[in-house]
mmCIF file of C-alpha atoms in Angstrom:
data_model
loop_
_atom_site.group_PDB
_atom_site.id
_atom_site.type_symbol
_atom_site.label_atom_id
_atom_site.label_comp_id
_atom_site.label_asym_id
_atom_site.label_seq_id
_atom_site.Cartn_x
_atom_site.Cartn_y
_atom_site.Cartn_z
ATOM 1 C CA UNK V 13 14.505 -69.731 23.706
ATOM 2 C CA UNK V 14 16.602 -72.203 21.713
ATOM 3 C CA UNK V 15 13.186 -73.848 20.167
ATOM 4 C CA UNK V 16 12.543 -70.330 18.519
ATOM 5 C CA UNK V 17 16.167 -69.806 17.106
ATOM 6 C CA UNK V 18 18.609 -67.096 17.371
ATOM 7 C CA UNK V 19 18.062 -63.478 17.116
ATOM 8 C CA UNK V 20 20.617 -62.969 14.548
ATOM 9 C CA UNK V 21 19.323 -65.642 12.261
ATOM 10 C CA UNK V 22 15.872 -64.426 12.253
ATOM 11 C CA UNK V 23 15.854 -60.349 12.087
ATOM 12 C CA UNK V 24 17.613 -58.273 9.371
ATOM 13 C CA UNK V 25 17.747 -54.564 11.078
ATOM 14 C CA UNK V 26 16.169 -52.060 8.984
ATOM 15 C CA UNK V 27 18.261 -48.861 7.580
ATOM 16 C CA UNK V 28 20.868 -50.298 9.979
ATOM 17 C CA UNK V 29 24.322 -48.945 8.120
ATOM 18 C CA UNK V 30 22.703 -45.769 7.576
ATOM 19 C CA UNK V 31 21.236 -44.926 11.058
ATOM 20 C CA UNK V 32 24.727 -45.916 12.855
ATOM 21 C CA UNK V 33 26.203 -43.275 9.627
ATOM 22 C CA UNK V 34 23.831 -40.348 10.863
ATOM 23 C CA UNK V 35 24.169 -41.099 14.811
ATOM 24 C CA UNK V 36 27.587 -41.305 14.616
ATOM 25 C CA UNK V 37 28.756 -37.622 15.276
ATOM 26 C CA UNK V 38 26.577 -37.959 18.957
ATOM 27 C CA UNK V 39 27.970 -41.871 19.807
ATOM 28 C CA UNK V 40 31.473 -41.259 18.909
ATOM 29 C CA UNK V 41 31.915 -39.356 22.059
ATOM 30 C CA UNK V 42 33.923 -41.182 24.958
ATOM 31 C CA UNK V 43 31.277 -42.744 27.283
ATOM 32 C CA UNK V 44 27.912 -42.116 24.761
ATOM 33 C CA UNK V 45 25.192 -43.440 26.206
ATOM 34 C CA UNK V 46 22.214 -44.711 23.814
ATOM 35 C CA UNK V 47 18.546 -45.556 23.898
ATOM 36 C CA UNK V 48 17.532 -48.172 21.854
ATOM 37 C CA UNK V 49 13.520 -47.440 22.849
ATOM 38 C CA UNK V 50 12.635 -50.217 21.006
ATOM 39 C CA UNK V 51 15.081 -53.277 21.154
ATOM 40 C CA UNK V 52 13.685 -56.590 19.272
ATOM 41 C CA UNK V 53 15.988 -58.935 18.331
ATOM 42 C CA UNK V 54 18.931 -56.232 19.050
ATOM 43 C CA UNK V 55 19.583 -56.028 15.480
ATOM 44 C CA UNK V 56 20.456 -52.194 15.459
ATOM 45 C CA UNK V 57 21.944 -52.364 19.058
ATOM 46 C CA UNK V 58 24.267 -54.666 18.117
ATOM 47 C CA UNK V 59 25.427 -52.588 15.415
ATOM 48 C CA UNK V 60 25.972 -49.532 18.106
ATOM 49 C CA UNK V 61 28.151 -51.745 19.775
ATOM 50 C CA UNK V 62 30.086 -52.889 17.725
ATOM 51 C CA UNK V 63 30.631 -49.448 15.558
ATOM 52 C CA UNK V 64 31.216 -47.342 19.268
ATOM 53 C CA UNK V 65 33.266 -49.192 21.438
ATOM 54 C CA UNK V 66 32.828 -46.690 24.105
ATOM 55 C CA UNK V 67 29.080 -46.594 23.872
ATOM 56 C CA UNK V 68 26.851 -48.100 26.580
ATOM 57 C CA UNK V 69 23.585 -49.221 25.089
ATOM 58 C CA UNK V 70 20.531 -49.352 26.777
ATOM 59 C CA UNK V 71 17.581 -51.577 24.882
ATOM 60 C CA UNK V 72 13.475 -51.278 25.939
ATOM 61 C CA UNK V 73 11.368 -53.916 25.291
ATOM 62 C CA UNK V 74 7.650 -54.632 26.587
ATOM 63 C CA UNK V 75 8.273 -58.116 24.784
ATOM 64 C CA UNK V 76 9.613 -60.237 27.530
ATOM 65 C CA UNK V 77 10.995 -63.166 24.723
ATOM 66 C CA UNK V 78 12.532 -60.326 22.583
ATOM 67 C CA UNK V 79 14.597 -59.022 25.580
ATOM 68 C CA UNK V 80 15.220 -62.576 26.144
ATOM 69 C CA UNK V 81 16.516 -63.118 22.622
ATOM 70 C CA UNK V 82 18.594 -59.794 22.783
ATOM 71 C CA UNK V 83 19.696 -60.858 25.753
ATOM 72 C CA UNK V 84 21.602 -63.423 24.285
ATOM 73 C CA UNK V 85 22.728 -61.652 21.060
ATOM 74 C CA UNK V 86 24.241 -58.824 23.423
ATOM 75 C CA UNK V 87 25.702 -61.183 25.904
ATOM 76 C CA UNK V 88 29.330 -60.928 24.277
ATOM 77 C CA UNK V 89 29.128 -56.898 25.205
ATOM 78 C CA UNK V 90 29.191 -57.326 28.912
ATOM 79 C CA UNK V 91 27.571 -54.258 30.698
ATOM 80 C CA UNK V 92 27.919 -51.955 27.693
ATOM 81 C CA UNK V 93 24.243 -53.553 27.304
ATOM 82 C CA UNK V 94 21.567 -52.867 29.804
ATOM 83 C CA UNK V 95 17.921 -54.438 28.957
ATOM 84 C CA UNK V 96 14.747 -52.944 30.470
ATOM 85 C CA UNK V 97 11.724 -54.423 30.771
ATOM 86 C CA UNK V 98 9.094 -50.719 29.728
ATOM 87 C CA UNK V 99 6.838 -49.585 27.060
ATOM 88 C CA UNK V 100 8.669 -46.795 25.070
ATOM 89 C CA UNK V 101 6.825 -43.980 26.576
ATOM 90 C CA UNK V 102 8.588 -44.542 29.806
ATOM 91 C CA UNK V 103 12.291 -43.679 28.441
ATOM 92 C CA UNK V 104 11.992 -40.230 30.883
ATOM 93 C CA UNK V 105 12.127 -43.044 33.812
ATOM 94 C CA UNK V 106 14.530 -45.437 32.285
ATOM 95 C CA UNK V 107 16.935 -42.716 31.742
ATOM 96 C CA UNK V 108 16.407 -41.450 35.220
ATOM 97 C CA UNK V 109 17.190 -44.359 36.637
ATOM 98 C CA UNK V 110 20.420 -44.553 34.569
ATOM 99 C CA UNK V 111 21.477 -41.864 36.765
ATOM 100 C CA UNK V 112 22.774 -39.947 33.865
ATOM 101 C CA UNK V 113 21.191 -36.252 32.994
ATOM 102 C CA UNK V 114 20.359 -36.751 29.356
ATOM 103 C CA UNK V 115 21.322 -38.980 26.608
ATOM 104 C CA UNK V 116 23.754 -39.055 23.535
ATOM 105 C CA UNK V 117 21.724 -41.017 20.882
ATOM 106 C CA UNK V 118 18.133 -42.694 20.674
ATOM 107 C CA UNK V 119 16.539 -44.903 17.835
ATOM 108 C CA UNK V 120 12.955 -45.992 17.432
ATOM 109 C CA UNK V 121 12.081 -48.657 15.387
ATOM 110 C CA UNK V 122 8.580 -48.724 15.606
ATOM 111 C CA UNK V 123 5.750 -50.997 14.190
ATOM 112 C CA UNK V 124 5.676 -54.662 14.401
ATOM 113 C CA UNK V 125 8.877 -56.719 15.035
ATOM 114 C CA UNK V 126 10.233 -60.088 12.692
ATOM 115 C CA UNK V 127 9.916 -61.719 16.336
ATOM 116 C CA UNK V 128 6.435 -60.900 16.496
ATOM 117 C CA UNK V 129 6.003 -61.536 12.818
ATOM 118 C CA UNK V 130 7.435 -64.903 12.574
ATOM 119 C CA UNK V 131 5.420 -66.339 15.363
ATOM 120 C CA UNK V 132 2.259 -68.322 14.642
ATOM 121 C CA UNK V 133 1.021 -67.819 18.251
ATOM 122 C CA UNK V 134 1.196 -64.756 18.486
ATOM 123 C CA UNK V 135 -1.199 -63.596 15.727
ATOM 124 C CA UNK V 136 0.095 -60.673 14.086
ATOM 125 C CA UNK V 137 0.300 -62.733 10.767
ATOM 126 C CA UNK V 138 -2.749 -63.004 8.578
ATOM 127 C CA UNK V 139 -0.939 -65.942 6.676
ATOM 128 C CA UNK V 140 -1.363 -68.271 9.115
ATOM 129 C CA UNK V 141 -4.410 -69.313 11.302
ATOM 130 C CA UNK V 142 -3.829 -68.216 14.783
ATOM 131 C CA UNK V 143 -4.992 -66.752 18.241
ATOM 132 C CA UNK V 144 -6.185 -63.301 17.931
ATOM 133 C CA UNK V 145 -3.636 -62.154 20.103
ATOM 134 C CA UNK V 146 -1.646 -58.987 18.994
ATOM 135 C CA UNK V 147 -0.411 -58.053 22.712
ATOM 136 C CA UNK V 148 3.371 -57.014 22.303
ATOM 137 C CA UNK V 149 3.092 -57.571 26.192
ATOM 138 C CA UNK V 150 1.428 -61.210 26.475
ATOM 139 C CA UNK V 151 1.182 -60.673 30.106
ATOM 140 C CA UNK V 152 -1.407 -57.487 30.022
ATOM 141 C CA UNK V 153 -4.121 -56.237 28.484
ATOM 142 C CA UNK V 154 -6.838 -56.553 25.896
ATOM 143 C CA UNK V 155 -6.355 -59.105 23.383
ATOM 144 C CA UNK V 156 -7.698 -58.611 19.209
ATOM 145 C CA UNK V 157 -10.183 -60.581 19.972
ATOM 146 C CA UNK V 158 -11.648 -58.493 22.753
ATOM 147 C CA UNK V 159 -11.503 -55.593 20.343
ATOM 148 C CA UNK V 160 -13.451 -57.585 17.620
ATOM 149 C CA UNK V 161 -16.068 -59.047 20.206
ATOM 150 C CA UNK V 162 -16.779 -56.184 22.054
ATOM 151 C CA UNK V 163 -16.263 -53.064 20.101
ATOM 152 C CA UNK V 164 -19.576 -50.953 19.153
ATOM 153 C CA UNK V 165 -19.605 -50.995 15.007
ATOM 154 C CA UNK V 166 -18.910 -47.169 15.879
ATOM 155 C CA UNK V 167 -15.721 -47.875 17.744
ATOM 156 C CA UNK V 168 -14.868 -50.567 15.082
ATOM 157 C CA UNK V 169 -15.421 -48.415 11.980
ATOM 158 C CA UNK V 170 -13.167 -45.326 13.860
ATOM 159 C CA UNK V 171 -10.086 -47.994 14.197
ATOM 160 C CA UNK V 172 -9.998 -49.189 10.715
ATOM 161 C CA UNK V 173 -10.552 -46.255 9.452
ATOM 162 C CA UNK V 174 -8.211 -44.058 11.428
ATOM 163 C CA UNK V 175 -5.380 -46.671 11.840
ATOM 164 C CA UNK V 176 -5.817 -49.184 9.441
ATOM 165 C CA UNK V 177 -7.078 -46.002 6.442
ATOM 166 C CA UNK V 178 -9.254 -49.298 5.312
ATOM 167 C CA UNK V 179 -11.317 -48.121 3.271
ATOM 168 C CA UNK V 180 -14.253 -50.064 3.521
ATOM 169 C CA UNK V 181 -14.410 -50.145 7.681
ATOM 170 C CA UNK V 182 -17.899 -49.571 8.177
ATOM 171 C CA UNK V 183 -18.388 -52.518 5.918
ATOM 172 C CA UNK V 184 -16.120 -54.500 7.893
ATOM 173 C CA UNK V 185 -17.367 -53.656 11.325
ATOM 174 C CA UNK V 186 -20.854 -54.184 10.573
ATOM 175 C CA UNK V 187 -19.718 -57.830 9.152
ATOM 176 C CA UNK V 188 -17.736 -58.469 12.572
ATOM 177 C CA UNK V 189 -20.611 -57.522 14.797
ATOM 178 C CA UNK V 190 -23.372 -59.466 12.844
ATOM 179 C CA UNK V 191 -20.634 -62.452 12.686
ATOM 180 C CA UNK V 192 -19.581 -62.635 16.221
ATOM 181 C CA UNK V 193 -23.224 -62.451 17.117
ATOM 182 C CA UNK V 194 -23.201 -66.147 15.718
ATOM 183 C CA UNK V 195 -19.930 -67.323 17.275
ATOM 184 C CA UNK V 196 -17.150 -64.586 18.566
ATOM 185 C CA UNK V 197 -14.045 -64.205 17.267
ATOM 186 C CA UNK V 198 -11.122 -66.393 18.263
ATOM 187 C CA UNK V 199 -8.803 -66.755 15.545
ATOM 188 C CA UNK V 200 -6.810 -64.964 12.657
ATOM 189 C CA UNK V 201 -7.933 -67.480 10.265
ATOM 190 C CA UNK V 202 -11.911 -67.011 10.515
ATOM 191 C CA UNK V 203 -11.349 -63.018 10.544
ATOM 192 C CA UNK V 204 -9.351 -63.042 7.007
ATOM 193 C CA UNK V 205 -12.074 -65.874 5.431
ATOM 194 C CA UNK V 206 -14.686 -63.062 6.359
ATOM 195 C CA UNK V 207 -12.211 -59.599 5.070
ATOM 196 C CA UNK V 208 -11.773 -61.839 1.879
ATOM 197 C CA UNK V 209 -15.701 -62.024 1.653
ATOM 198 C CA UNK V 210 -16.435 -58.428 2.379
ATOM 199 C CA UNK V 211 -13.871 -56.490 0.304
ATOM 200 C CA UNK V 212 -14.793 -56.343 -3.153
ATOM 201 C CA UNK V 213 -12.533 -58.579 -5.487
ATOM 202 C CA UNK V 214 -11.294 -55.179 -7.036
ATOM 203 C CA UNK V 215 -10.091 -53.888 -4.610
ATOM 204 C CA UNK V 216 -7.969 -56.624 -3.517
ATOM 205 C CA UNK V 217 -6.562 -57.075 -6.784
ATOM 206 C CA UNK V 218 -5.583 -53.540 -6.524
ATOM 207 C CA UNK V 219 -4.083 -53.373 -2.954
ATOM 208 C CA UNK V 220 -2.947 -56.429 -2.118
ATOM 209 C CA UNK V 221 -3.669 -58.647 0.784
ATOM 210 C CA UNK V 222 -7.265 -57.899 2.335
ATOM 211 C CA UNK V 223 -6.103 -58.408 5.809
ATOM 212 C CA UNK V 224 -3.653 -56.048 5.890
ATOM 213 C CA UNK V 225 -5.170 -52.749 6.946
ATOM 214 C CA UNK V 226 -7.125 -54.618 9.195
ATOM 215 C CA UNK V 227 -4.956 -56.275 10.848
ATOM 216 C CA UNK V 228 -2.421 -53.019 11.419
ATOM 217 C CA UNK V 229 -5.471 -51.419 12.880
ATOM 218 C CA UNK V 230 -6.695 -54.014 15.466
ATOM 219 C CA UNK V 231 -2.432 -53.782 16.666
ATOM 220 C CA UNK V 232 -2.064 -50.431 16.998
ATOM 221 C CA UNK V 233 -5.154 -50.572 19.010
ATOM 222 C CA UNK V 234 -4.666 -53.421 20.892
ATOM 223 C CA UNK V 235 -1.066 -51.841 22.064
ATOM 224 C CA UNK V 236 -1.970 -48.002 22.259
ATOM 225 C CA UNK V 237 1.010 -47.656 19.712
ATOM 226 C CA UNK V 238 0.212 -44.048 18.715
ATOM 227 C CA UNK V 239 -1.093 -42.412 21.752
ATOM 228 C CA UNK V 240 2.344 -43.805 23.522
ATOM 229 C CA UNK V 241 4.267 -42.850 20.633
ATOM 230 C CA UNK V 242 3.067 -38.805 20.937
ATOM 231 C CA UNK V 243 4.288 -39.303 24.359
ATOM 232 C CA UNK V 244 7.250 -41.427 23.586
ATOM 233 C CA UNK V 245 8.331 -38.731 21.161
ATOM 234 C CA UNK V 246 8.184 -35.597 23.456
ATOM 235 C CA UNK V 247 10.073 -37.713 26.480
ATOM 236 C CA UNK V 248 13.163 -38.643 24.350
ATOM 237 C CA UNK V 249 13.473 -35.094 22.929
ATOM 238 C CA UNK V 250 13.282 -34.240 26.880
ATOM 239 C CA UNK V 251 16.253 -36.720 27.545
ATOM 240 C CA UNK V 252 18.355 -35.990 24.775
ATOM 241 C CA UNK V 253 21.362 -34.143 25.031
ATOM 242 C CA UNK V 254 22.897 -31.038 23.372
ATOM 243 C CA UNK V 255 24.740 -32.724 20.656
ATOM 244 C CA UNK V 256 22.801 -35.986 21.096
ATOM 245 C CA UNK V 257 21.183 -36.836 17.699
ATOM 246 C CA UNK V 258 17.013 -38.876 17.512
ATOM 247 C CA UNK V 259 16.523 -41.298 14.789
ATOM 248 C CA UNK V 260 12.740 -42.740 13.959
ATOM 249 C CA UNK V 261 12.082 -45.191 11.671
ATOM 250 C CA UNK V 262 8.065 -45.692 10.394
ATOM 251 C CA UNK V 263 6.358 -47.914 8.682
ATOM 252 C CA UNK V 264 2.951 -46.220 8.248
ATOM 253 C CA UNK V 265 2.067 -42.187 7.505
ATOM 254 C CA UNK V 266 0.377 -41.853 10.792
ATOM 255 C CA UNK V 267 3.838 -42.522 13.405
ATOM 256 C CA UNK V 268 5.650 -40.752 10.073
ATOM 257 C CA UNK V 269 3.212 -37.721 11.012
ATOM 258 C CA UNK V 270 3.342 -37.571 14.842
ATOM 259 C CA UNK V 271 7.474 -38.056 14.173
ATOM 260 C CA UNK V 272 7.508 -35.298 11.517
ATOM 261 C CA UNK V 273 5.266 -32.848 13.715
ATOM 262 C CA UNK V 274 7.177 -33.378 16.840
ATOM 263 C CA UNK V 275 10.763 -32.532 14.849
ATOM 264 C CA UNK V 276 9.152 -29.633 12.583
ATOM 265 C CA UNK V 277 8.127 -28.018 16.442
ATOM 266 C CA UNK V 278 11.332 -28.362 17.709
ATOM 267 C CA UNK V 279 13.411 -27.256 14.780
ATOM 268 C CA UNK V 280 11.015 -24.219 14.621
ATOM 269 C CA UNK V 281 11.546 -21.048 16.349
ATOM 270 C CA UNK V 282 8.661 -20.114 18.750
ATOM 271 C CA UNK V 283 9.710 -16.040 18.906
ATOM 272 C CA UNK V 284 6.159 -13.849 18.756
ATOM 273 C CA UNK V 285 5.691 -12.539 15.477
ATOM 274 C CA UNK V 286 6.998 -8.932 15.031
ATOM 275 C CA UNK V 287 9.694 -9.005 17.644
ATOM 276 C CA UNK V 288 12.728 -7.404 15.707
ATOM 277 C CA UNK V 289 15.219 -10.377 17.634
ATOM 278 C CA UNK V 290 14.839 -13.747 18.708
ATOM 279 C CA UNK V 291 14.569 -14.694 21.700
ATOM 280 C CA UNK V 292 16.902 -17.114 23.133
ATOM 281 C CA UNK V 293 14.210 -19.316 24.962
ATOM 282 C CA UNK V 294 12.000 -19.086 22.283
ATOM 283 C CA UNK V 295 15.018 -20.530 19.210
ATOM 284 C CA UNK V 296 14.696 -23.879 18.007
ATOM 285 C CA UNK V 297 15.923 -26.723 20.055
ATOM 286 C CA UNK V 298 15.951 -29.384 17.106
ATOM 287 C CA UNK V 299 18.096 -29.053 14.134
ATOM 288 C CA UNK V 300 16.827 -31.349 11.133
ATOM 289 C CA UNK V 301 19.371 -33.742 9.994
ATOM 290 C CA UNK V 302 17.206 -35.765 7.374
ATOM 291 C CA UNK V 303 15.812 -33.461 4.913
ATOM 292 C CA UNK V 304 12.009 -35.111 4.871
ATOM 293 C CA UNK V 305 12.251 -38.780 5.421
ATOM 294 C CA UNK V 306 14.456 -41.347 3.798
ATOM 295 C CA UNK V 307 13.346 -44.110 2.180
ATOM 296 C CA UNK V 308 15.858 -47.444 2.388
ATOM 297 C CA UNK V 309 17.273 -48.099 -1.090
ATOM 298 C CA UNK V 310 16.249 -50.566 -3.929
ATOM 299 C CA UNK V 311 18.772 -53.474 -2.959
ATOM 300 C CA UNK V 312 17.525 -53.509 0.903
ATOM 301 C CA UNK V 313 13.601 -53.529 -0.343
ATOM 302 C CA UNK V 314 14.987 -56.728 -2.457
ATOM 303 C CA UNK V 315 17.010 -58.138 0.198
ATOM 304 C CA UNK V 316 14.545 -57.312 3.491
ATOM 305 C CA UNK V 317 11.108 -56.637 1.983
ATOM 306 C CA UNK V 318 10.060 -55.348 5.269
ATOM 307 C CA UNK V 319 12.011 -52.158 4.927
ATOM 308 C CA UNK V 320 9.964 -51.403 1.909
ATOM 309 C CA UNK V 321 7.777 -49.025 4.200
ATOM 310 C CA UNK V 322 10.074 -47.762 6.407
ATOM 311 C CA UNK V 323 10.468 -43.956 6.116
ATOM 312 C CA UNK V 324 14.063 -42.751 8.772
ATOM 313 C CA UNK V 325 13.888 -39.480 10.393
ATOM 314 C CA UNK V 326 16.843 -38.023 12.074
ATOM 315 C CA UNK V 327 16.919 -34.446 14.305
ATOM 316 C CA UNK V 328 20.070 -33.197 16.311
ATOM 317 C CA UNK V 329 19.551 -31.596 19.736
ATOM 318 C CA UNK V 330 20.996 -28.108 19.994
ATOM 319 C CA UNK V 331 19.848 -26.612 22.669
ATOM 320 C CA UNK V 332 19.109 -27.011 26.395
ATOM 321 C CA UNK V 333 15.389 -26.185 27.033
ATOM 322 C CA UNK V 334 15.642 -27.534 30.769
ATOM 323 C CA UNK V 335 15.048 -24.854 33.603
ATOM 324 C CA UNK V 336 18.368 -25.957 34.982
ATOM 325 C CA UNK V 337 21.716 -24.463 33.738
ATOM 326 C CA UNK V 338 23.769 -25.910 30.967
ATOM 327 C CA UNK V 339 25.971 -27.431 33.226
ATOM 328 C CA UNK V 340 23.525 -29.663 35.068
ATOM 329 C CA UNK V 341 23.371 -31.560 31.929
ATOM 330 C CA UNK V 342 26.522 -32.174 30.823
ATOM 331 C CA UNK V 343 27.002 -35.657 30.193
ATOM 332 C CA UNK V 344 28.464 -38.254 32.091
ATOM 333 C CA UNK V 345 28.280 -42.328 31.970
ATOM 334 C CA UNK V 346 26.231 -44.346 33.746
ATOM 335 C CA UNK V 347 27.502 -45.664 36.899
ATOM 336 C CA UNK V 348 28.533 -48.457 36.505
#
């Protein structure tokens, strides 16, 4: 990993001071145990550690080389950090297997890492020519350039539009199919030369880089990100303890939505209408810490211009919805 540099070098955590300020009331607790569901360079993790002594972190990663590079960034913590190779959407089994009954803290960090940014090869930049890769998992499934090659112009036009909000998909998928009819699609450099051709000059003076819907799309598709993150979100409210306290950070209204929906169901009460009292079963189990979504301040957006999208959501757990009594889940460590 040396030839790519050290994680610390190349990732500045998003929100970072201000997540470990609104998780700290659930990792302050002697023996806090905390999901990091989506680990990276181990930017934020590191931070956990070093803020909560006490804390044992746990960091998933589908991305092999970022668990690698974590790996090395955590090393000075010892067994405090645990990495796991999973997609998200499996936390219900990593904690399980943890052998703890729920969870003090959890952070997502979704979207596309610096890792995956920063590295020609792996073709999530439209800056540079590359393989139309796009798996955050190189070792399974569908690359971008199976999408592009073998998506209908139906399919095509419902990703862009619906992930990417591009606004001229049908445009764009009709280009791709008659294009690829000619030669298919192989590289990042030959898609953006045909996105700068197809959306009208306006346009891109108005909203920047042509690519960039486009290229958001074909990832989230490529790596199921929001059909794992509706389950993703609904498993680590399952895992979370009384006390424990969620964080989210998005970087696009669509996760923002599914994170804001899942919260606003749990912090809502789900009594019948016209019963005169609540009933306990049916009384929220979420209590909102972040009032809406926070936005990361002027000075990080000038310092980290990736944070400029992020939007942090934060809900407390406060009560047990679990058909097993209270004291089945009180916490304990992980054995260690």
């Amino acid at each position: 990993m040396s030839d790519r540099g050290q994680a610390q070098e190349r990732h500045v955590p998003v929100m970072r001071d201000r997540i470990l300020e609104l998780l700290t009331p659930a990792l302050e607790r002697p023996g806090a145990v905390h999901v990091d569901g989506t680990l990276g360079m181990g930017g934020h993790a590191e931070g956990v550690l070093e803020r909560f002594p006490e804390c044992v972190v746990v960091g998933i990663d589908r991305d092999r080389e970022a668990l690698a590079l974590a790996g090395e960034r955590l090393a000075r913590f010892g067994d405090r950090f645990r990495p796991v190779h999973a997609v998200y959407d499996d936390i219900k089994d990593v904690v399980a297997d943890l052998d703890v009954p729920a969870v003090d803290g959890i952070l997502f960090d979704l979207g596309v890492s610096s890792l995956q940014l920063d590295e020609a090869d792996r073709g999530f930049a439209y800056r540079v020519d590359a393989p139309l890769d796009m798996r955050m998992d190189q070792s399974t499934g569908m690359t971008a350039a199976d999408v592009l090659n073998t998506y209908s112009v139906e399919d095509l036009t419902r990703i862009l539009r619906d992930y990417g909000e591009e606004r001229y998909a049908r445009k764009i998928a009709r280009a791709v199919v008659q294009d690829r009819a000619v030669e298919p699609y192989t590289s990042s450099g030959r898609l953006v030369d045909m996105l700068r051709r197809v959306i009208p000059a306006a346009s891109q003076r108005q909203s920047g880089h042509p690519a960039k819907r486009t290229f958001q799309a074909l990832r989230i598709e490529v790596n199921d990100e929001l059909e794992v993150w509706r389950r993703a979100i609904d498993e680590a409210i399952d895992v979370l303890a009384v006390g424990g306290r969620i964080a989210v950070l998005s970087y696009h209204s669509l996760e923002d939505r599914a994170t804001k929906r899942a919260f606003a169901a749990g912090a809502t009460s789900s009594t019948p209408a016209g019963l005169p009292v609540e009933l306990a079963e049916h009384a929220a189990y979420l209590s909102l810490v972040t009032r809406g979504a926070e936005a990361p301040g002027d000075d990080e957006v000038t310092t980290n211009p990736r944070a400029a999208s992020a939007r942090l959501r934060v809900a407390e757990r406060v009560r047990d919805t679990s058909t097993h009594t209270s004291a089945s889940r009180t916490r304990k460590g992980p054995t260690r």
